[in-house]
Amino acid sequence: MIDLHTHSSISDGTEPPAGVVTHAAAAGLHAIALTDHDTLEHVAAARAAAADLGIECIPGCELSCDADVPGALHLLAYFVEPGCPLDGQLGALRASRETRNARMVERLQELGVAIDLDEVLAIAGEGVVGRPHIAMVMVEHGYVADISDAFRQYLGKGRSAYVERDRLDVATAIELTHASGGVAVVAHPHSLGLEDAALDRYLAELAMAGLDGLECEYATYDRATRDRFLALADRHGLVPTGGSDYHGANKPGLAVGTGAGDLTVPDLFLAALAARRPARSEGSAT
Ligand code: AMP
Ligand code: ZN
Ligand code: FE
Ligand code: FE
């Protein structure tokens, strides 16, 4: 059993990389991927902890991409190492987050939500700062009941305090991932916001653009949904993957490996993913 989708405090999870890896080992997993948002800064610590505990650590990250879909497209990149071409672009994405966070806090202040950017940065600690951290400060001050309430009222796409940020176009992100020796997987496909026929057409397009995999065994999906996505992956020649999307206390009820209790992601998904890795063209690139 493995888990290919988890977050640490390097982005919006609540535990340091070593803590997440420790849960994976305790759950008896053979391999874990930490997939923090827009960063590979968790990789060194995760890898060191995994080596100590005798499990495999796959370097990876999760990218929110620009895509022609009604919902959100999150791309999981695997086998990408710190310093790779993709990592080079992540710095610019994080800089754009900083401007965006400041603008969202300004909007909230205009809306009468008196929180301070410094509080948001403090609650985020060392990690990549994002809307979940803004939401936590809003909860702390009693402006909203909980994090999802904050998204529903203020922070969600199109809500009153929402501000766009720079994203990589999905085709560019796939290309950069391949140029970095990695493979690209669409995370939690329901979030694209496409119904069956449209999703089928869109995945055909992404497969043409080089997409490698589709996250089918996702913690919060029921069996029927997982099976529907497994069939879609099969039809488009995509490797099925799976994971818990563990965020520690930021997503209560989800455990590393087992998700909400019924998740089992088989080792063979990882083997299939590894087999999709592009041949490295280091040195031959112009
Ligand atoms: P950001 O990276 O700043 O755009 O924030 C995206 C993160 O916010 C996602 O990774 C989710 O963990 C979280 N998020 C998005 N929508 C919601 C929601 N409706 N309720 C709770 N958390 C959410
Ligand atoms: Zn997250
Ligand atoms: Fe996601
Ligand atoms: Fe995630």
PDB file of C-alpha atoms and ligand atoms in Angstrom:
ATOM      1  CA  MET A   1       0.000   0.000   0.000  1.00  0.00           C
ATOM      2  CA  ILE A   2       1.143   3.537  -0.797  1.00  0.00           C
ATOM      3  CA  ASP A   3      -0.090   7.155  -0.603  1.00  0.00           C
ATOM      4  CA  LEU A   4       0.708   9.496  -3.485  1.00  0.00           C
ATOM      5  CA  HIS A   5      -1.004  12.673  -2.276  1.00  0.00           C
ATOM      6  CA  THR A   6      -0.178  14.318   1.068  1.00  0.00           C
ATOM      7  CA  HIS A   7       0.630  17.789   2.387  1.00  0.00           C
ATOM      8  CA  SER A   8       2.992  18.944   5.135  1.00  0.00           C
ATOM      9  CA  SER A   9       3.448  22.253   6.931  1.00  0.00           C
ATOM     10  CA  ILE A  10       5.734  23.279   4.059  1.00  0.00           C
ATOM     11  CA  SER A  11       2.426  24.208   2.399  1.00  0.00           C
ATOM     12  CA  ASP A  12      -0.997  23.982   4.053  1.00  0.00           C
ATOM     13  CA  GLY A  13      -0.717  20.788   6.065  1.00  0.00           C
ATOM     14  CA  THR A  14      -0.154  20.990   9.807  1.00  0.00           C
ATOM     15  CA  GLU A  15       2.741  18.577  10.349  1.00  0.00           C
ATOM     16  CA  PRO A  16       6.368  18.789   9.243  1.00  0.00           C
ATOM     17  CA  PRO A  17       7.469  16.456   6.418  1.00  0.00           C
ATOM     18  CA  ALA A  18       9.051  13.963   8.822  1.00  0.00           C
ATOM     19  CA  GLY A  19       5.763  13.729  10.738  1.00  0.00           C
ATOM     20  CA  VAL A  20       3.800  12.852   7.603  1.00  0.00           C
ATOM     21  CA  VAL A  21       6.385  10.230   6.632  1.00  0.00           C
ATOM     22  CA  THR A  22       6.197   8.778  10.148  1.00  0.00           C
ATOM     23  CA  HIS A  23       2.431   8.291   9.759  1.00  0.00           C
ATOM     24  CA  ALA A  24       3.081   6.537   6.445  1.00  0.00           C
ATOM     25  CA  ALA A  25       5.556   4.128   8.011  1.00  0.00           C
ATOM     26  CA  ALA A  26       3.225   3.486  10.956  1.00  0.00           C
ATOM     27  CA  ALA A  27       0.408   2.678   8.512  1.00  0.00           C
ATOM     28  CA  GLY A  28       2.681   0.099   6.900  1.00  0.00           C
ATOM     29  CA  LEU A  29       2.992   1.951   3.594  1.00  0.00           C
ATOM     30  CA  HIS A  30       5.809   1.004   1.231  1.00  0.00           C
ATOM     31  CA  ALA A  31       5.981   4.430  -0.382  1.00  0.00           C
ATOM     32  CA  ILE A  32       4.779   7.970   0.155  1.00  0.00           C
ATOM     33  CA  ALA A  33       4.734  11.124  -1.937  1.00  0.00           C
ATOM     34  CA  LEU A  34       4.522  14.503  -0.222  1.00  0.00           C
ATOM     35  CA  THR A  35       2.870  16.842  -2.708  1.00  0.00           C
ATOM     36  CA  ASP A  36       2.978  20.279  -1.141  1.00  0.00           C
ATOM     37  CA  HIS A  37       1.539  23.140  -3.192  1.00  0.00           C
ATOM     38  CA  ASP A  38       3.936  25.001  -5.516  1.00  0.00           C
ATOM     39  CA  THR A  39       7.094  23.892  -3.728  1.00  0.00           C
ATOM     40  CA  LEU A  40       9.684  21.141  -3.473  1.00  0.00           C
ATOM     41  CA  GLU A  41      11.099  22.443  -0.221  1.00  0.00           C
ATOM     42  CA  HIS A  42       9.721  19.444   1.668  1.00  0.00           C
ATOM     43  CA  VAL A  43      11.650  16.891  -0.392  1.00  0.00           C
ATOM     44  CA  ALA A  44      14.960  16.784   1.479  1.00  0.00           C
ATOM     45  CA  ALA A  45      13.366  16.360   4.914  1.00  0.00           C
ATOM     46  CA  ALA A  46      10.785  13.851   3.652  1.00  0.00           C
ATOM     47  CA  ARG A  47      13.439  11.793   1.940  1.00  0.00           C
ATOM     48  CA  ALA A  48      15.700  11.749   4.996  1.00  0.00           C
ATOM     49  CA  ALA A  49      12.823  10.614   7.227  1.00  0.00           C
ATOM     50  CA  ALA A  50      11.777   7.947   4.715  1.00  0.00           C
ATOM     51  CA  ALA A  51      15.339   6.614   4.536  1.00  0.00           C
ATOM     52  CA  ASP A  52      15.431   6.360   8.344  1.00  0.00           C
ATOM     53  CA  LEU A  53      12.115   4.504   8.409  1.00  0.00           C
ATOM     54  CA  GLY A  54      12.921   2.262   5.476  1.00  0.00           C
ATOM     55  CA  ILE A  55      10.145   3.387   3.126  1.00  0.00           C
ATOM     56  CA  GLU A  56      10.283   4.919  -0.341  1.00  0.00           C
ATOM     57  CA  CYS A  57       9.762   8.656  -0.815  1.00  0.00           C
ATOM     58  CA  ILE A  58       8.704   9.964  -4.225  1.00  0.00           C
ATOM     59  CA  PRO A  59       9.494  13.648  -4.715  1.00  0.00           C
ATOM     60  CA  GLY A  60       6.491  15.604  -5.919  1.00  0.00           C
ATOM     61  CA  CYS A  61       4.292  18.672  -5.694  1.00  0.00           C
ATOM     62  CA  GLU A  62       0.767  19.867  -6.542  1.00  0.00           C
ATOM     63  CA  LEU A  63       0.162  22.737  -8.959  1.00  0.00           C
ATOM     64  CA  SER A  64      -3.055  24.681  -9.488  1.00  0.00           C
ATOM     65  CA  CYS A  65      -3.090  25.202 -13.244  1.00  0.00           C
ATOM     66  CA  ASP A  66      -4.773  27.507 -15.701  1.00  0.00           C
ATOM     67  CA  ALA A  67      -7.140  25.361 -17.707  1.00  0.00           C
ATOM     68  CA  ASP A  68     -10.253  25.738 -19.795  1.00  0.00           C
ATOM     69  CA  VAL A  69     -12.544  24.077 -17.257  1.00  0.00           C
ATOM     70  CA  PRO A  70     -15.327  25.470 -15.053  1.00  0.00           C
ATOM     71  CA  GLY A  71     -13.716  24.186 -11.855  1.00  0.00           C
ATOM     72  CA  ALA A  72     -10.117  23.824 -10.735  1.00  0.00           C
ATOM     73  CA  LEU A  73      -7.374  21.712 -12.265  1.00  0.00           C
ATOM     74  CA  HIS A  74      -4.735  20.495  -9.818  1.00  0.00           C
ATOM     75  CA  LEU A  75      -1.776  18.739 -11.355  1.00  0.00           C
ATOM     76  CA  LEU A  76       0.397  16.365  -9.334  1.00  0.00           C
ATOM     77  CA  ALA A  77       3.992  16.216 -10.560  1.00  0.00           C
ATOM     78  CA  TYR A  78       6.067  13.205  -9.467  1.00  0.00           C
ATOM     79  CA  PHE A  79       9.779  12.365  -9.733  1.00  0.00           C
ATOM     80  CA  VAL A  80      10.628  16.066  -9.906  1.00  0.00           C
ATOM     81  CA  GLU A  81      13.701  17.044  -7.911  1.00  0.00           C
ATOM     82  CA  PRO A  82      14.587  20.326  -6.221  1.00  0.00           C
ATOM     83  CA  GLY A  83      16.458  22.466  -8.747  1.00  0.00           C
ATOM     84  CA  CYS A  84      14.699  20.934 -11.775  1.00  0.00           C
ATOM     85  CA  PRO A  85      13.264  23.163 -14.556  1.00  0.00           C
ATOM     86  CA  LEU A  86       9.789  22.950 -13.006  1.00  0.00           C
ATOM     87  CA  ASP A  87      11.170  24.001  -9.614  1.00  0.00           C
ATOM     88  CA  GLY A  88      12.632  27.045 -11.356  1.00  0.00           C
ATOM     89  CA  GLN A  89       9.087  28.201 -12.204  1.00  0.00           C
ATOM     90  CA  LEU A  90       7.736  27.570  -8.729  1.00  0.00           C
ATOM     91  CA  GLY A  91       9.610  30.543  -7.271  1.00  0.00           C
ATOM     92  CA  ALA A  92       7.687  32.916  -9.550  1.00  0.00           C
ATOM     93  CA  LEU A  93       4.391  31.240  -8.614  1.00  0.00           C
ATOM     94  CA  ARG A  94       5.129  31.683  -4.924  1.00  0.00           C
ATOM     95  CA  ALA A  95       5.973  35.356  -5.482  1.00  0.00           C
ATOM     96  CA  SER A  96       2.585  35.806  -7.149  1.00  0.00           C
ATOM     97  CA  ARG A  97       0.969  34.181  -4.112  1.00  0.00           C
ATOM     98  CA  GLU A  98       2.508  36.840  -1.872  1.00  0.00           C
ATOM     99  CA  THR A  99       0.923  39.693  -3.824  1.00  0.00           C
ATOM    100  CA  ARG A 100      -2.353  37.834  -3.926  1.00  0.00           C
ATOM    101  CA  ASN A 101      -2.424  37.110  -0.209  1.00  0.00           C
ATOM    102  CA  ALA A 102      -1.833  40.776   0.561  1.00  0.00           C
ATOM    103  CA  ARG A 103      -4.636  41.816  -1.811  1.00  0.00           C
ATOM    104  CA  MET A 104      -7.061  39.297  -0.333  1.00  0.00           C
ATOM    105  CA  VAL A 105      -6.376  40.568   3.181  1.00  0.00           C
ATOM    106  CA  GLU A 106      -6.959  44.140   1.925  1.00  0.00           C
ATOM    107  CA  ARG A 107     -10.298  43.102   0.446  1.00  0.00           C
ATOM    108  CA  LEU A 108     -11.288  41.415   3.682  1.00  0.00           C
ATOM    109  CA  GLN A 109     -10.448  44.577   5.601  1.00  0.00           C
ATOM    110  CA  GLU A 110     -12.656  46.564   3.202  1.00  0.00           C
ATOM    111  CA  LEU A 111     -15.412  44.052   3.926  1.00  0.00           C
ATOM    112  CA  GLY A 112     -15.059  44.661   7.654  1.00  0.00           C
ATOM    113  CA  VAL A 113     -12.999  41.570   8.435  1.00  0.00           C
ATOM    114  CA  ALA A 114     -10.253  43.118  10.523  1.00  0.00           C
ATOM    115  CA  ILE A 115      -7.404  40.652  10.142  1.00  0.00           C
ATOM    116  CA  ASP A 116      -3.781  41.409   9.496  1.00  0.00           C
ATOM    117  CA  LEU A 117      -1.393  39.938   6.911  1.00  0.00           C
ATOM    118  CA  ASP A 118       1.186  39.434   9.675  1.00  0.00           C
ATOM    119  CA  GLU A 119      -1.208  37.134  11.515  1.00  0.00           C
ATOM    120  CA  VAL A 120      -1.658  35.094   8.341  1.00  0.00           C
ATOM    121  CA  LEU A 121       2.096  34.811   7.835  1.00  0.00           C
ATOM    122  CA  ALA A 122       2.570  33.858  11.489  1.00  0.00           C
ATOM    123  CA  ILE A 123      -0.018  31.078  11.339  1.00  0.00           C
ATOM    124  CA  ALA A 124       1.506  29.726   8.105  1.00  0.00           C
ATOM    125  CA  GLY A 125       4.949  29.509   9.691  1.00  0.00           C
ATOM    126  CA  GLU A 126       7.716  28.395   7.335  1.00  0.00           C
ATOM    127  CA  GLY A 127       5.363  27.185   4.637  1.00  0.00           C
ATOM    128  CA  VAL A 128       3.771  28.350   1.389  1.00  0.00           C
ATOM    129  CA  VAL A 129       1.052  30.801   2.410  1.00  0.00           C
ATOM    130  CA  GLY A 130      -2.428  30.405   0.981  1.00  0.00           C
ATOM    131  CA  ARG A 131      -6.142  30.829   1.493  1.00  0.00           C
ATOM    132  CA  PRO A 132      -6.368  28.109   4.165  1.00  0.00           C
ATOM    133  CA  HIS A 133      -4.096  30.214   6.365  1.00  0.00           C
ATOM    134  CA  ILE A 134      -6.219  33.319   5.805  1.00  0.00           C
ATOM    135  CA  ALA A 135      -9.250  31.200   6.692  1.00  0.00           C
ATOM    136  CA  MET A 136      -7.615  30.019   9.936  1.00  0.00           C
ATOM    137  CA  VAL A 137      -7.058  33.583  11.099  1.00  0.00           C
ATOM    138  CA  MET A 138     -10.688  34.421  10.256  1.00  0.00           C
ATOM    139  CA  VAL A 139     -11.837  31.464  12.366  1.00  0.00           C
ATOM    140  CA  GLU A 140      -9.550  32.509  15.219  1.00  0.00           C
ATOM    141  CA  HIS A 141     -11.161  35.962  15.271  1.00  0.00           C
ATOM    142  CA  GLY A 142     -14.652  34.530  15.091  1.00  0.00           C
ATOM    143  CA  TYR A 143     -15.568  36.051  11.713  1.00  0.00           C
ATOM    144  CA  VAL A 144     -16.521  32.601  10.398  1.00  0.00           C
ATOM    145  CA  ALA A 145     -17.445  29.312  12.041  1.00  0.00           C
ATOM    146  CA  ASP A 146     -14.851  27.189  10.276  1.00  0.00           C
ATOM    147  CA  ILE A 147     -12.515  27.017   7.290  1.00  0.00           C
ATOM    148  CA  SER A 148     -15.133  25.888   4.790  1.00  0.00           C
ATOM    149  CA  ASP A 149     -17.400  28.707   5.981  1.00  0.00           C
ATOM    150  CA  ALA A 150     -14.561  31.146   5.181  1.00  0.00           C
ATOM    151  CA  PHE A 151     -14.282  29.732   1.658  1.00  0.00           C
ATOM    152  CA  ARG A 152     -18.033  29.750   1.158  1.00  0.00           C
ATOM    153  CA  GLN A 153     -18.472  33.334   2.270  1.00  0.00           C
ATOM    154  CA  TYR A 154     -15.242  35.063   1.270  1.00  0.00           C
ATOM    155  CA  LEU A 155     -12.316  33.091  -0.107  1.00  0.00           C
ATOM    156  CA  GLY A 156     -13.740  30.679  -2.667  1.00  0.00           C
ATOM    157  CA  LYS A 157     -13.425  31.379  -6.392  1.00  0.00           C
ATOM    158  CA  GLY A 158     -15.775  34.242  -7.253  1.00  0.00           C
ATOM    159  CA  ARG A 159     -16.525  35.102  -3.604  1.00  0.00           C
ATOM    160  CA  SER A 160     -16.205  38.613  -2.234  1.00  0.00           C
ATOM    161  CA  ALA A 161     -12.538  38.520  -1.183  1.00  0.00           C
ATOM    162  CA  TYR A 162     -11.276  36.195  -3.914  1.00  0.00           C
ATOM    163  CA  VAL A 163      -8.272  37.353  -5.932  1.00  0.00           C
ATOM    164  CA  GLU A 164      -6.766  35.418  -8.857  1.00  0.00           C
ATOM    165  CA  ARG A 165      -3.113  34.485  -8.877  1.00  0.00           C
ATOM    166  CA  ASP A 166      -0.656  33.507 -11.603  1.00  0.00           C
ATOM    167  CA  ARG A 167      -0.844  29.885 -12.573  1.00  0.00           C
ATOM    168  CA  LEU A 168       0.994  27.729 -15.065  1.00  0.00           C
ATOM    169  CA  ASP A 169      -1.049  26.774 -18.068  1.00  0.00           C
ATOM    170  CA  VAL A 170      -1.737  23.037 -17.801  1.00  0.00           C
ATOM    171  CA  ALA A 171       0.067  22.168 -21.056  1.00  0.00           C
ATOM    172  CA  THR A 172       3.106  24.183 -19.950  1.00  0.00           C
ATOM    173  CA  ALA A 173       3.065  22.486 -16.555  1.00  0.00           C
ATOM    174  CA  ILE A 174       2.988  19.030 -18.188  1.00  0.00           C
ATOM    175  CA  GLU A 175       5.869  20.018 -20.486  1.00  0.00           C
ATOM    176  CA  LEU A 176       7.956  21.403 -17.633  1.00  0.00           C
ATOM    177  CA  THR A 177       7.290  18.263 -15.597  1.00  0.00           C
ATOM    178  CA  HIS A 178       8.496  16.066 -18.449  1.00  0.00           C
ATOM    179  CA  ALA A 179      11.519  18.306 -19.035  1.00  0.00           C
ATOM    180  CA  SER A 180      12.265  17.740 -15.341  1.00  0.00           C
ATOM    181  CA  GLY A 181      12.184  13.956 -15.738  1.00  0.00           C
ATOM    182  CA  GLY A 182       8.813  13.705 -14.039  1.00  0.00           C
ATOM    183  CA  VAL A 183       5.276  12.545 -14.747  1.00  0.00           C
ATOM    184  CA  ALA A 184       2.056  14.580 -14.517  1.00  0.00           C
ATOM    185  CA  VAL A 185      -1.230  13.416 -13.008  1.00  0.00           C
ATOM    186  CA  VAL A 186      -4.609  15.150 -12.744  1.00  0.00           C
ATOM    187  CA  ALA A 187      -5.626  15.239  -9.066  1.00  0.00           C
ATOM    188  CA  HIS A 188      -9.188  14.659  -7.751  1.00  0.00           C
ATOM    189  CA  PRO A 189     -10.801  14.832 -11.227  1.00  0.00           C
ATOM    190  CA  HIS A 190     -14.236  15.821  -9.864  1.00  0.00           C
ATOM    191  CA  SER A 191     -12.877  19.292  -9.126  1.00  0.00           C
ATOM    192  CA  LEU A 192     -12.595  20.066 -12.848  1.00  0.00           C
ATOM    193  CA  GLY A 193     -16.332  20.612 -12.699  1.00  0.00           C
ATOM    194  CA  LEU A 194     -17.050  18.675 -15.910  1.00  0.00           C
ATOM    195  CA  GLU A 195     -19.838  16.156 -16.357  1.00  0.00           C
ATOM    196  CA  ASP A 196     -19.060  12.729 -17.812  1.00  0.00           C
ATOM    197  CA  ALA A 197     -19.006  13.402 -21.562  1.00  0.00           C
ATOM    198  CA  ALA A 198     -17.142  16.706 -21.220  1.00  0.00           C
ATOM    199  CA  LEU A 199     -14.602  15.146 -18.843  1.00  0.00           C
ATOM    200  CA  ASP A 200     -14.052  12.327 -21.307  1.00  0.00           C
ATOM    201  CA  ARG A 201     -13.347  14.813 -24.127  1.00  0.00           C
ATOM    202  CA  TYR A 202     -11.125  16.970 -21.949  1.00  0.00           C
ATOM    203  CA  LEU A 203      -9.027  14.027 -20.754  1.00  0.00           C
ATOM    204  CA  ALA A 204      -8.502  12.996 -24.382  1.00  0.00           C
ATOM    205  CA  GLU A 205      -7.083  16.486 -24.963  1.00  0.00           C
ATOM    206  CA  LEU A 206      -4.820  16.310 -21.926  1.00  0.00           C
ATOM    207  CA  ALA A 207      -3.628  12.835 -22.892  1.00  0.00           C
ATOM    208  CA  MET A 208      -2.610  14.332 -26.267  1.00  0.00           C
ATOM    209  CA  ALA A 209      -0.749  17.048 -24.345  1.00  0.00           C
ATOM    210  CA  GLY A 210       1.218  14.331 -22.581  1.00  0.00           C
ATOM    211  CA  LEU A 211      -0.716  13.787 -19.364  1.00  0.00           C
ATOM    212  CA  ASP A 212       0.493  10.590 -17.678  1.00  0.00           C
ATOM    213  CA  GLY A 213      -2.033   9.747 -14.991  1.00  0.00           C
ATOM    214  CA  LEU A 214      -5.378  10.287 -13.298  1.00  0.00           C
ATOM    215  CA  GLU A 215      -6.014  10.189  -9.543  1.00  0.00           C
ATOM    216  CA  CYS A 216      -8.771   7.595  -9.177  1.00  0.00           C
ATOM    217  CA  GLU A 217      -8.414   6.161  -5.662  1.00  0.00           C
ATOM    218  CA  TYR A 218      -9.009   9.465  -3.887  1.00  0.00           C
ATOM    219  CA  ALA A 219      -9.821   9.386  -0.188  1.00  0.00           C
ATOM    220  CA  THR A 220     -13.180  11.137  -0.279  1.00  0.00           C
ATOM    221  CA  TYR A 221     -14.560   9.245  -3.309  1.00  0.00           C
ATOM    222  CA  ASP A 222     -16.977   6.381  -2.938  1.00  0.00           C
ATOM    223  CA  ARG A 223     -16.298   3.080  -4.697  1.00  0.00           C
ATOM    224  CA  ALA A 224     -18.533   3.921  -7.675  1.00  0.00           C
ATOM    225  CA  THR A 225     -16.717   7.208  -8.299  1.00  0.00           C
ATOM    226  CA  ARG A 226     -13.324   5.537  -8.055  1.00  0.00           C
ATOM    227  CA  ASP A 227     -14.420   2.874 -10.523  1.00  0.00           C
ATOM    228  CA  ARG A 228     -15.753   5.490 -12.928  1.00  0.00           C
ATOM    229  CA  PHE A 229     -12.387   7.289 -12.938  1.00  0.00           C
ATOM    230  CA  LEU A 230     -10.471   3.997 -13.213  1.00  0.00           C
ATOM    231  CA  ALA A 231     -12.437   3.248 -16.374  1.00  0.00           C
ATOM    232  CA  LEU A 232     -11.718   6.743 -17.717  1.00  0.00           C
ATOM    233  CA  ALA A 233      -7.992   6.349 -16.999  1.00  0.00           C
ATOM    234  CA  ASP A 234      -7.976   3.026 -18.767  1.00  0.00           C
ATOM    235  CA  ARG A 235      -9.784   4.440 -21.798  1.00  0.00           C
ATOM    236  CA  HIS A 236      -7.267   7.269 -22.186  1.00  0.00           C
ATOM    237  CA  GLY A 237      -4.122   5.273 -21.474  1.00  0.00           C
ATOM    238  CA  LEU A 238      -3.538   7.115 -18.203  1.00  0.00           C
ATOM    239  CA  VAL A 239      -1.915   5.504 -15.158  1.00  0.00           C
ATOM    240  CA  PRO A 240      -4.371   5.395 -12.237  1.00  0.00           C
ATOM    241  CA  THR A 241      -3.004   6.833  -8.999  1.00  0.00           C
ATOM    242  CA  GLY A 242      -4.379   7.506  -5.553  1.00  0.00           C
ATOM    243  CA  GLY A 243      -3.915   9.204  -2.256  1.00  0.00           C
ATOM    244  CA  SER A 244      -5.426  10.631   0.886  1.00  0.00           C
ATOM    245  CA  ASP A 245      -4.797  14.375   0.304  1.00  0.00           C
ATOM    246  CA  TYR A 246      -3.782  14.345   3.962  1.00  0.00           C
ATOM    247  CA  HIS A 247      -3.485  17.878   5.432  1.00  0.00           C
ATOM    248  CA  GLY A 248      -3.173  16.990   9.143  1.00  0.00           C
ATOM    249  CA  ALA A 249      -5.586  18.953  11.315  1.00  0.00           C
ATOM    250  CA  ASN A 250      -6.526  21.140   8.317  1.00  0.00           C
ATOM    251  CA  LYS A 251      -8.614  18.299   6.853  1.00  0.00           C
ATOM    252  CA  PRO A 252      -9.880  16.344   9.843  1.00  0.00           C
ATOM    253  CA  GLY A 253     -10.944  12.747   9.338  1.00  0.00           C
ATOM    254  CA  LEU A 254      -8.289  11.828   6.781  1.00  0.00           C
ATOM    255  CA  ALA A 255      -5.335   9.594   7.636  1.00  0.00           C
ATOM    256  CA  VAL A 256      -2.161   8.989   5.661  1.00  0.00           C
ATOM    257  CA  GLY A 257      -2.611   5.803   3.638  1.00  0.00           C
ATOM    258  CA  THR A 258      -6.136   4.855   4.656  1.00  0.00           C
ATOM    259  CA  GLY A 259      -7.875   8.193   4.013  1.00  0.00           C
ATOM    260  CA  ALA A 260     -11.323   8.116   5.585  1.00  0.00           C
ATOM    261  CA  GLY A 261     -10.759   4.439   6.431  1.00  0.00           C
ATOM    262  CA  ASP A 262     -11.477   2.658   3.173  1.00  0.00           C
ATOM    263  CA  LEU A 263      -8.551   3.776   1.014  1.00  0.00           C
ATOM    264  CA  THR A 264      -5.997   1.292  -0.313  1.00  0.00           C
ATOM    265  CA  VAL A 265      -3.693   2.481  -3.060  1.00  0.00           C
ATOM    266  CA  PRO A 266      -1.825  -0.486  -4.535  1.00  0.00           C
ATOM    267  CA  ASP A 267       1.962  -0.501  -5.068  1.00  0.00           C
ATOM    268  CA  LEU A 268       1.503  -1.344  -8.725  1.00  0.00           C
ATOM    269  CA  PHE A 269       0.167   2.178  -9.416  1.00  0.00           C
ATOM    270  CA  LEU A 270       3.595   3.508  -8.481  1.00  0.00           C
ATOM    271  CA  ALA A 271       5.390   0.964 -10.639  1.00  0.00           C
ATOM    272  CA  ALA A 272       3.234   1.979 -13.615  1.00  0.00           C
ATOM    273  CA  LEU A 273       3.902   5.646 -12.931  1.00  0.00           C
ATOM    274  CA  ALA A 274       7.653   5.070 -12.715  1.00  0.00           C
ATOM    275  CA  ALA A 275       7.517   3.255 -16.043  1.00  0.00           C
ATOM    276  CA  ARG A 276       6.052   6.428 -17.623  1.00  0.00           C
ATOM    277  CA  ARG A 277       9.030   8.561 -16.652  1.00  0.00           C
ATOM    278  CA  PRO A 278      10.539  10.221 -19.722  1.00  0.00           C
ATOM    279  CA  ALA A 279      14.100   9.370 -20.666  1.00  0.00           C
ATOM    280  CA  ARG A 280      16.307  12.092 -19.189  1.00  0.00           C
ATOM    281  CA  SER A 281      17.689  14.377 -21.858  1.00  0.00           C
ATOM    282  CA  GLU A 282      20.197  16.069 -19.554  1.00  0.00           C
ATOM    283  CA  GLY A 283      23.136  17.405 -21.499  1.00  0.00           C
ATOM    284  CA  SER A 284      21.471  16.820 -24.847  1.00  0.00           C
ATOM    285  CA  ALA A 285      19.026  19.700 -24.429  1.00  0.00           C
ATOM    286  CA  THR A 286      19.908  22.876 -26.282  1.00  0.00           C
TER     287      THR A 286
HETATM  288  P1  AMP B   1      -4.657  28.538  -2.453  1.00  0.00           P
HETATM  289  O1  AMP B   1      -3.515  27.605  -2.690  1.00  0.00           O
HETATM  290  O2  AMP B   1      -4.292  29.708  -1.629  1.00  0.00           O
HETATM  291  O3  AMP B   1      -5.364  28.924  -3.720  1.00  0.00           O
HETATM  292  O4  AMP B   1      -5.699  27.682  -1.595  1.00  0.00           O
HETATM  293  C1  AMP B   1      -6.058  26.423  -2.099  1.00  0.00           C
HETATM  294  C2  AMP B   1      -6.269  25.470  -0.955  1.00  0.00           C
HETATM  295  O5  AMP B   1      -7.404  25.876  -0.220  1.00  0.00           O
HETATM  296  C3  AMP B   1      -6.573  24.059  -1.413  1.00  0.00           C
HETATM  297  O6  AMP B   1      -5.420  23.286  -1.432  1.00  0.00           O
HETATM  298  C4  AMP B   1      -7.521  23.521  -0.382  1.00  0.00           C
HETATM  299  O7  AMP B   1      -6.777  22.828   0.607  1.00  0.00           O
HETATM  300  C5  AMP B   1      -8.125  24.741   0.251  1.00  0.00           C
HETATM  301  N1  AMP B   1      -9.517  24.904  -0.161  1.00  0.00           N
HETATM  302  C6  AMP B   1     -10.004  25.249  -1.369  1.00  0.00           C
HETATM  303  N2  AMP B   1     -11.353  25.326  -1.353  1.00  0.00           N
HETATM  304  C7  AMP B   1     -11.735  25.019  -0.083  1.00  0.00           C
HETATM  305  C8  AMP B   1     -12.996  24.923   0.590  1.00  0.00           C
HETATM  306  N3  AMP B   1     -14.144  25.165  -0.045  1.00  0.00           N
HETATM  307  N4  AMP B   1     -12.996  24.576   1.899  1.00  0.00           N
HETATM  308  C9  AMP B   1     -11.836  24.327   2.549  1.00  0.00           C
HETATM  309  N5  AMP B   1     -10.625  24.403   1.976  1.00  0.00           N
HETATM  310  C10 AMP B   1     -10.560  24.736   0.680  1.00  0.00           C
HETATM  311 ZN    ZN B   2      -3.606  21.833   0.271  1.00  0.00          ZN
HETATM  312 FE    FE B   3      -5.763  19.661  -4.705  1.00  0.00          FE
HETATM  313 FE    FE B   4      -3.780  18.241  -2.314  1.00  0.00          FE
END
